[in-house]
C-alpha cells in the first residue's frame, strides 16, 4: 500500500517543520502550503489522503479553505487551532472538518489523530463495500433499513430519537459532530433547549449502549463541542 499523502497547511515555518519532520519519520508522504490559496491549489491538484489545516492563515480564514475543499471533496480535514476558543473549532467542524488539534500539541497527539482518521477511512471503505444498509462496529450492529440496532446480538430498545441519534453518529463514525449539526439533523433546528435535550437523549442512549456509561467506548464526548462515535475493535 502507498504511504498516505498528507497536505500540511501552516504558515508558521517552525510549526510546519515540526509537522513535516514528524510525518517523514513516521512513514507518511507530505505536501505543504503556507497560505489558503496554495492549500486549495495543492488539494485540488494532488488529491491528498488527509489535510492538516491551520485555521489562522495570512490570506484567508481556514474555514473558507474548508468550504472550498468541501465543494468538491470529502477528503478528511483535521484543523489545527492556536486559539483555544471552542467557537473556532465548532465553526470549522460545522464547515465540514473531521477533527481538530489544539496548539500546542505533541507529536504523539498529532500521530494519534492521523491514525484515528486513517482507521475511519479504512472502516468507511469496508462498510461501503460490505453493505450500505447495515453498520457494524465492535459488538454494535445498526440495521438502517430495518430500523433496529443490536448489541452483542441483543436488540436495543431505543426510542425513535435515540435510534436517529445512533444512525447519525454511526453514519459519521470517527468524525466529531457538533451540537448544532446533531440538533439540526434530529430536530431541524438548533435552539438552546435542543442542545439541553440532546444531552438527555445522549445520556439515555449511552445507558443502553455502553457497558459503563461513565467510561464510554462507543460515543465520545467533546465538552462544549459535540460527540463522536469511535471505532471499537
Ligand atoms: Ca497560523
mmCIF file of C-alpha atoms and ligand atoms in Angstrom:
data_model
loop_
_atom_site.group_PDB
_atom_site.id
_atom_site.type_symbol
_atom_site.label_atom_id
_atom_site.label_comp_id
_atom_site.label_asym_id
_atom_site.label_seq_id
_atom_site.Cartn_x
_atom_site.Cartn_y
_atom_site.Cartn_z
ATOM 1 C CA UNK A 1 0.000 0.000 0.000
ATOM 2 C CA UNK A 2 1.141 3.520 -0.764
ATOM 3 C CA UNK A 3 2.222 5.713 2.086
ATOM 4 C CA UNK A 4 -0.578 8.137 2.913
ATOM 5 C CA UNK A 5 -0.149 11.615 1.465
ATOM 6 C CA UNK A 6 -0.759 14.431 3.930
ATOM 7 C CA UNK A 7 -1.229 18.057 2.927
ATOM 8 C CA UNK A 8 0.171 20.295 5.678
ATOM 9 C CA UNK A 9 -1.258 23.822 5.629
ATOM 10 C CA UNK A 10 0.579 26.039 8.083
ATOM 11 C CA UNK A 11 2.107 29.493 7.640
ATOM 12 C CA UNK A 12 4.406 29.303 10.673
ATOM 13 C CA UNK A 13 7.699 27.693 9.484
ATOM 14 C CA UNK A 14 8.809 26.167 12.839
ATOM 15 C CA UNK A 15 5.412 24.505 13.346
ATOM 16 C CA UNK A 16 5.313 23.389 9.716
ATOM 17 C CA UNK A 17 8.802 21.881 10.032
ATOM 18 C CA UNK A 18 7.861 20.055 13.204
ATOM 19 C CA UNK A 19 4.853 18.534 11.471
ATOM 20 C CA UNK A 20 6.610 17.588 8.243
ATOM 21 C CA UNK A 21 9.595 16.101 10.100
ATOM 22 C CA UNK A 22 7.204 14.027 12.194
ATOM 23 C CA UNK A 23 5.420 12.845 9.067
ATOM 24 C CA UNK A 24 8.641 11.962 7.292
ATOM 25 C CA UNK A 25 9.959 9.889 10.187
ATOM 26 C CA UNK A 26 6.630 8.085 10.546
ATOM 27 C CA UNK A 27 6.176 6.776 7.047
ATOM 28 C CA UNK A 28 3.935 9.443 5.614
ATOM 29 C CA UNK A 29 4.417 11.438 2.443
ATOM 30 C CA UNK A 30 3.576 15.103 2.593
ATOM 31 C CA UNK A 31 2.981 18.295 0.665
ATOM 32 C CA UNK A 32 2.970 21.669 2.306
ATOM 33 C CA UNK A 33 1.300 25.009 1.797
ATOM 34 C CA UNK A 34 1.747 28.278 3.645
ATOM 35 C CA UNK A 35 -1.459 30.017 2.575
ATOM 36 C CA UNK A 36 -5.110 29.260 1.938
ATOM 37 C CA UNK A 37 -4.759 29.881 -1.768
ATOM 38 C CA UNK A 38 -1.833 27.438 -2.030
ATOM 39 C CA UNK A 39 -3.720 24.901 0.112
ATOM 40 C CA UNK A 40 -6.711 24.881 -2.234
ATOM 41 C CA UNK A 41 -4.442 24.512 -5.236
ATOM 42 C CA UNK A 42 -2.451 21.618 -3.707
ATOM 43 C CA UNK A 43 -5.598 19.865 -2.528
ATOM 44 C CA UNK A 44 -7.207 20.044 -5.955
ATOM 45 C CA UNK A 45 -4.141 19.052 -7.950
ATOM 46 C CA UNK A 46 -2.689 16.286 -5.734
ATOM 47 C CA UNK A 47 -5.746 14.781 -4.074
ATOM 48 C CA UNK A 48 -4.080 14.112 -0.675
ATOM 49 C CA UNK A 49 -5.404 11.469 1.732
ATOM 50 C CA UNK A 50 -5.676 13.861 4.676
ATOM 51 C CA UNK A 51 -5.376 17.638 5.111
ATOM 52 C CA UNK A 52 -3.883 19.143 8.274
ATOM 53 C CA UNK A 53 -5.118 22.713 8.258
ATOM 54 C CA UNK A 54 -4.085 25.619 10.453
ATOM 55 C CA UNK A 55 -7.070 27.923 10.953
ATOM 56 C CA UNK A 56 -5.061 31.152 11.171
ATOM 57 C CA UNK A 57 -3.672 31.739 7.684
ATOM 58 C CA UNK A 58 -2.311 35.007 6.248
ATOM 59 C CA UNK A 59 -4.586 35.300 3.206
ATOM 60 C CA UNK A 60 -7.897 33.798 4.301
ATOM 61 C CA UNK A 61 -9.623 32.128 7.173
ATOM 62 C CA UNK A 62 -9.105 28.371 7.466
ATOM 63 C CA UNK A 63 -12.892 27.936 7.472
ATOM 64 C CA UNK A 64 -13.033 29.348 3.932
ATOM 65 C CA UNK A 65 -10.438 26.788 2.872
ATOM 66 C CA UNK A 66 -12.647 24.009 4.300
ATOM 67 C CA UNK A 67 -15.690 25.353 2.467
ATOM 68 C CA UNK A 68 -13.791 25.475 -0.815
ATOM 69 C CA UNK A 69 -12.418 21.926 -0.450
ATOM 70 C CA UNK A 70 -15.832 20.632 0.604
ATOM 71 C CA UNK A 71 -17.338 21.994 -2.614
ATOM 72 C CA UNK A 72 -15.646 19.154 -4.494
ATOM 73 C CA UNK A 73 -14.237 16.664 -1.993
ATOM 74 C CA UNK A 74 -14.967 14.746 1.200
ATOM 75 C CA UNK A 75 -11.308 14.160 1.978
ATOM 76 C CA UNK A 76 -10.606 14.227 5.731
ATOM 77 C CA UNK A 77 -9.598 17.582 7.177
ATOM 78 C CA UNK A 78 -8.040 17.912 10.624
ATOM 79 C CA UNK A 79 -7.918 21.518 11.746
ATOM 80 C CA UNK A 80 -5.146 22.939 13.893
ATOM 81 C CA UNK A 81 -6.164 25.843 16.019
ATOM 82 C CA UNK A 82 -3.884 28.062 18.061
ATOM 83 C CA UNK A 83 -6.916 29.626 19.591
ATOM 84 C CA UNK A 84 -8.339 27.739 22.479
ATOM 85 C CA UNK A 85 -11.828 29.153 21.900
ATOM 86 C CA UNK A 86 -14.316 26.447 21.146
ATOM 87 C CA UNK A 87 -16.168 28.670 18.676
ATOM 88 C CA UNK A 88 -13.374 28.442 16.081
ATOM 89 C CA UNK A 89 -13.252 24.677 16.264
ATOM 90 C CA UNK A 90 -17.032 24.477 16.133
ATOM 91 C CA UNK A 91 -17.188 26.761 13.112
ATOM 92 C CA UNK A 92 -14.556 24.610 11.378
ATOM 93 C CA UNK A 93 -16.368 21.366 12.247
ATOM 94 C CA UNK A 94 -19.668 22.798 11.033
ATOM 95 C CA UNK A 95 -17.975 23.808 7.783
ATOM 96 C CA UNK A 96 -17.011 20.159 7.275
ATOM 97 C CA UNK A 97 -13.761 19.499 9.165
ATOM 98 C CA UNK A 98 -13.478 15.997 10.625
ATOM 99 C CA UNK A 99 -11.386 16.551 13.715
ATOM 100 C CA UNK A 100 -9.225 19.127 15.461
ATOM 101 C CA UNK A 101 -5.942 19.597 17.278
ATOM 102 C CA UNK A 102 -5.308 22.500 19.609
ATOM 103 C CA UNK A 103 -1.871 24.160 19.698
ATOM 104 C CA UNK A 104 0.419 23.429 21.376
ATOM 105 C CA UNK A 105 0.129 19.724 20.613
ATOM 106 C CA UNK A 106 2.608 16.896 20.995
ATOM 107 C CA UNK A 107 3.983 14.715 18.224
ATOM 108 C CA UNK A 108 2.130 11.773 19.814
ATOM 109 C CA UNK A 109 -1.178 13.652 19.668
ATOM 110 C CA UNK A 110 -0.622 14.501 16.018
ATOM 111 C CA UNK A 111 0.149 10.885 15.132
ATOM 112 C CA UNK A 112 -2.805 9.623 17.163
ATOM 113 C CA UNK A 113 -5.169 11.965 15.309
ATOM 114 C CA UNK A 114 -3.832 10.811 11.949
ATOM 115 C CA UNK A 115 -4.277 7.157 12.946
ATOM 116 C CA UNK A 116 -7.889 7.768 14.023
ATOM 117 C CA UNK A 117 -8.603 9.386 10.661
ATOM 118 C CA UNK A 118 -6.894 6.609 8.699
ATOM 119 C CA UNK A 119 -8.834 3.964 10.633
ATOM 120 C CA UNK A 120 -12.043 5.810 9.881
ATOM 121 C CA UNK A 121 -11.212 5.914 6.179
ATOM 122 C CA UNK A 122 -10.490 2.180 6.092
ATOM 123 C CA UNK A 123 -13.572 1.483 8.162
ATOM 124 C CA UNK A 124 -15.890 3.545 5.969
ATOM 125 C CA UNK A 125 -14.473 1.887 2.845
ATOM 126 C CA UNK A 126 -15.165 -1.558 4.370
ATOM 127 C CA UNK A 127 -18.667 -0.514 5.385
ATOM 128 C CA UNK A 128 -19.474 0.687 1.910
ATOM 129 C CA UNK A 129 -18.014 -2.471 0.376
ATOM 130 C CA UNK A 130 -19.864 -4.769 2.793
ATOM 131 C CA UNK A 131 -23.319 -3.262 2.605
ATOM 132 C CA UNK A 132 -24.898 0.144 2.628
ATOM 133 C CA UNK A 133 -27.701 -0.759 4.986
ATOM 134 C CA UNK A 134 -26.043 -2.398 7.967
ATOM 135 C CA UNK A 135 -23.404 -0.771 10.153
ATOM 136 C CA UNK A 136 -21.132 -2.908 12.318
ATOM 137 C CA UNK A 137 -18.792 -1.536 14.970
ATOM 138 C CA UNK A 138 -17.448 -3.875 17.670
ATOM 139 C CA UNK A 139 -20.495 -5.503 19.274
ATOM 140 C CA UNK A 140 -22.855 -2.901 17.832
ATOM 141 C CA UNK A 141 -24.931 -3.590 14.736
ATOM 142 C CA UNK A 142 -27.244 -0.964 13.317
ATOM 143 C CA UNK A 143 -29.742 -2.059 10.687
ATOM 144 C CA UNK A 144 -30.680 1.215 8.984
ATOM 145 C CA UNK A 145 -33.317 -0.275 6.729
ATOM 146 C CA UNK A 146 -34.842 -2.440 9.456
ATOM 147 C CA UNK A 147 -34.876 0.452 11.905
ATOM 148 C CA UNK A 148 -33.275 -1.552 14.695
ATOM 149 C CA UNK A 149 -29.954 -1.937 16.472
ATOM 150 C CA UNK A 150 -28.298 -4.815 18.300
ATOM 151 C CA UNK A 151 -25.587 -5.041 20.905
ATOM 152 C CA UNK A 152 -23.894 -8.410 21.157
ATOM 153 C CA UNK A 153 -26.851 -9.932 19.311
ATOM 154 C CA UNK A 154 -29.446 -8.465 21.693
ATOM 155 C CA UNK A 155 -31.875 -5.938 20.274
ATOM 156 C CA UNK A 156 -31.553 -2.499 21.833
ATOM 157 C CA UNK A 157 -34.855 -0.963 22.816
ATOM 158 C CA UNK A 158 -34.384 2.547 21.537
ATOM 159 C CA UNK A 159 -36.830 5.417 21.248
ATOM 160 C CA UNK A 160 -37.174 6.920 17.744
ATOM 161 C CA UNK A 161 -34.932 9.856 18.706
ATOM 162 C CA UNK A 162 -32.291 7.586 20.217
ATOM 163 C CA UNK A 163 -32.307 5.500 17.045
ATOM 164 C CA UNK A 164 -31.964 8.613 14.872
ATOM 165 C CA UNK A 165 -29.047 9.747 17.017
ATOM 166 C CA UNK A 166 -27.360 6.370 16.764
ATOM 167 C CA UNK A 167 -27.774 6.378 12.958
ATOM 168 C CA UNK A 168 -26.383 9.884 12.634
ATOM 169 C CA UNK A 169 -23.350 9.080 14.801
ATOM 170 C CA UNK A 170 -22.666 5.757 13.091
ATOM 171 C CA UNK A 171 -23.005 7.179 9.580
ATOM 172 C CA UNK A 172 -20.355 9.693 10.626
ATOM 173 C CA UNK A 173 -18.240 7.332 12.722
ATOM 174 C CA UNK A 174 -14.838 8.814 13.532
ATOM 175 C CA UNK A 175 -15.998 12.375 12.923
ATOM 176 C CA UNK A 176 -16.612 14.910 15.666
ATOM 177 C CA UNK A 177 -20.192 16.131 15.201
ATOM 178 C CA UNK A 178 -21.076 19.475 16.750
ATOM 179 C CA UNK A 179 -24.168 20.085 18.883
ATOM 180 C CA UNK A 180 -25.539 22.310 16.106
ATOM 181 C CA UNK A 181 -25.010 19.681 13.420
ATOM 182 C CA UNK A 182 -26.711 16.998 15.508
ATOM 183 C CA UNK A 183 -29.703 19.055 16.599
ATOM 184 C CA UNK A 184 -30.194 20.350 13.025
ATOM 185 C CA UNK A 185 -30.290 16.764 11.811
ATOM 186 C CA UNK A 186 -32.542 15.454 14.558
ATOM 187 C CA UNK A 187 -34.956 18.336 15.088
ATOM 188 C CA UNK A 188 -34.281 20.524 12.051
ATOM 189 C CA UNK A 189 -33.240 23.438 14.265
ATOM 190 C CA UNK A 190 -30.736 24.304 16.933
ATOM 191 C CA UNK A 191 -32.129 26.172 19.864
ATOM 192 C CA UNK A 192 -30.603 26.433 23.296
ATOM 193 C CA UNK A 193 -33.051 23.898 24.742
ATOM 194 C CA UNK A 194 -32.431 21.478 21.841
ATOM 195 C CA UNK A 195 -28.830 21.184 22.987
ATOM 196 C CA UNK A 196 -30.089 20.513 26.522
ATOM 197 C CA UNK A 197 -32.474 17.826 25.192
ATOM 198 C CA UNK A 198 -29.647 16.354 23.167
ATOM 199 C CA UNK A 199 -27.655 15.808 26.386
ATOM 200 C CA UNK A 200 -30.608 13.997 27.910
ATOM 201 C CA UNK A 201 -31.150 11.731 24.873
ATOM 202 C CA UNK A 202 -27.433 11.064 24.670
ATOM 203 C CA UNK A 203 -27.395 10.008 28.320
ATOM 204 C CA UNK A 204 -30.292 7.568 27.831
ATOM 205 C CA UNK A 205 -28.765 6.216 24.614
ATOM 206 C CA UNK A 206 -25.476 5.611 26.391
ATOM 207 C CA UNK A 207 -27.171 3.785 29.237
ATOM 208 C CA UNK A 208 -28.467 1.296 26.675
ATOM 209 C CA UNK A 209 -25.342 1.145 24.559
ATOM 210 C CA UNK A 210 -22.357 1.400 26.853
ATOM 211 C CA UNK A 211 -21.230 -1.279 29.311
ATOM 212 C CA UNK A 212 -20.019 1.563 31.528
ATOM 213 C CA UNK A 213 -21.711 4.887 30.658
ATOM 214 C CA UNK A 214 -19.063 6.729 32.715
ATOM 215 C CA UNK A 215 -16.297 5.276 30.544
ATOM 216 C CA UNK A 216 -17.999 5.180 27.133
ATOM 217 C CA UNK A 217 -16.455 3.040 24.411
ATOM 218 C CA UNK A 218 -18.716 3.944 21.507
ATOM 219 C CA UNK A 219 -19.655 7.587 21.936
ATOM 220 C CA UNK A 220 -17.054 10.103 22.986
ATOM 221 C CA UNK A 221 -17.991 13.496 24.453
ATOM 222 C CA UNK A 222 -16.154 16.618 23.313
ATOM 223 C CA UNK A 223 -17.044 19.085 26.037
ATOM 224 C CA UNK A 224 -18.513 22.296 24.649
ATOM 225 C CA UNK A 225 -18.201 20.954 21.087
ATOM 226 C CA UNK A 226 -20.177 17.767 20.444
ATOM 227 C CA UNK A 227 -19.905 13.982 20.154
ATOM 228 C CA UNK A 228 -18.108 11.351 18.120
ATOM 229 C CA UNK A 229 -18.653 7.653 17.545
ATOM 230 C CA UNK A 230 -15.359 5.844 17.961
ATOM 231 C CA UNK A 231 -14.275 2.776 16.037
ATOM 232 C CA UNK A 232 -14.345 -0.128 18.515
ATOM 233 C CA UNK A 233 -12.082 -3.120 17.847
HETATM 234 CA CA1 LIG B 1 -1.018 30.330 11.554
#
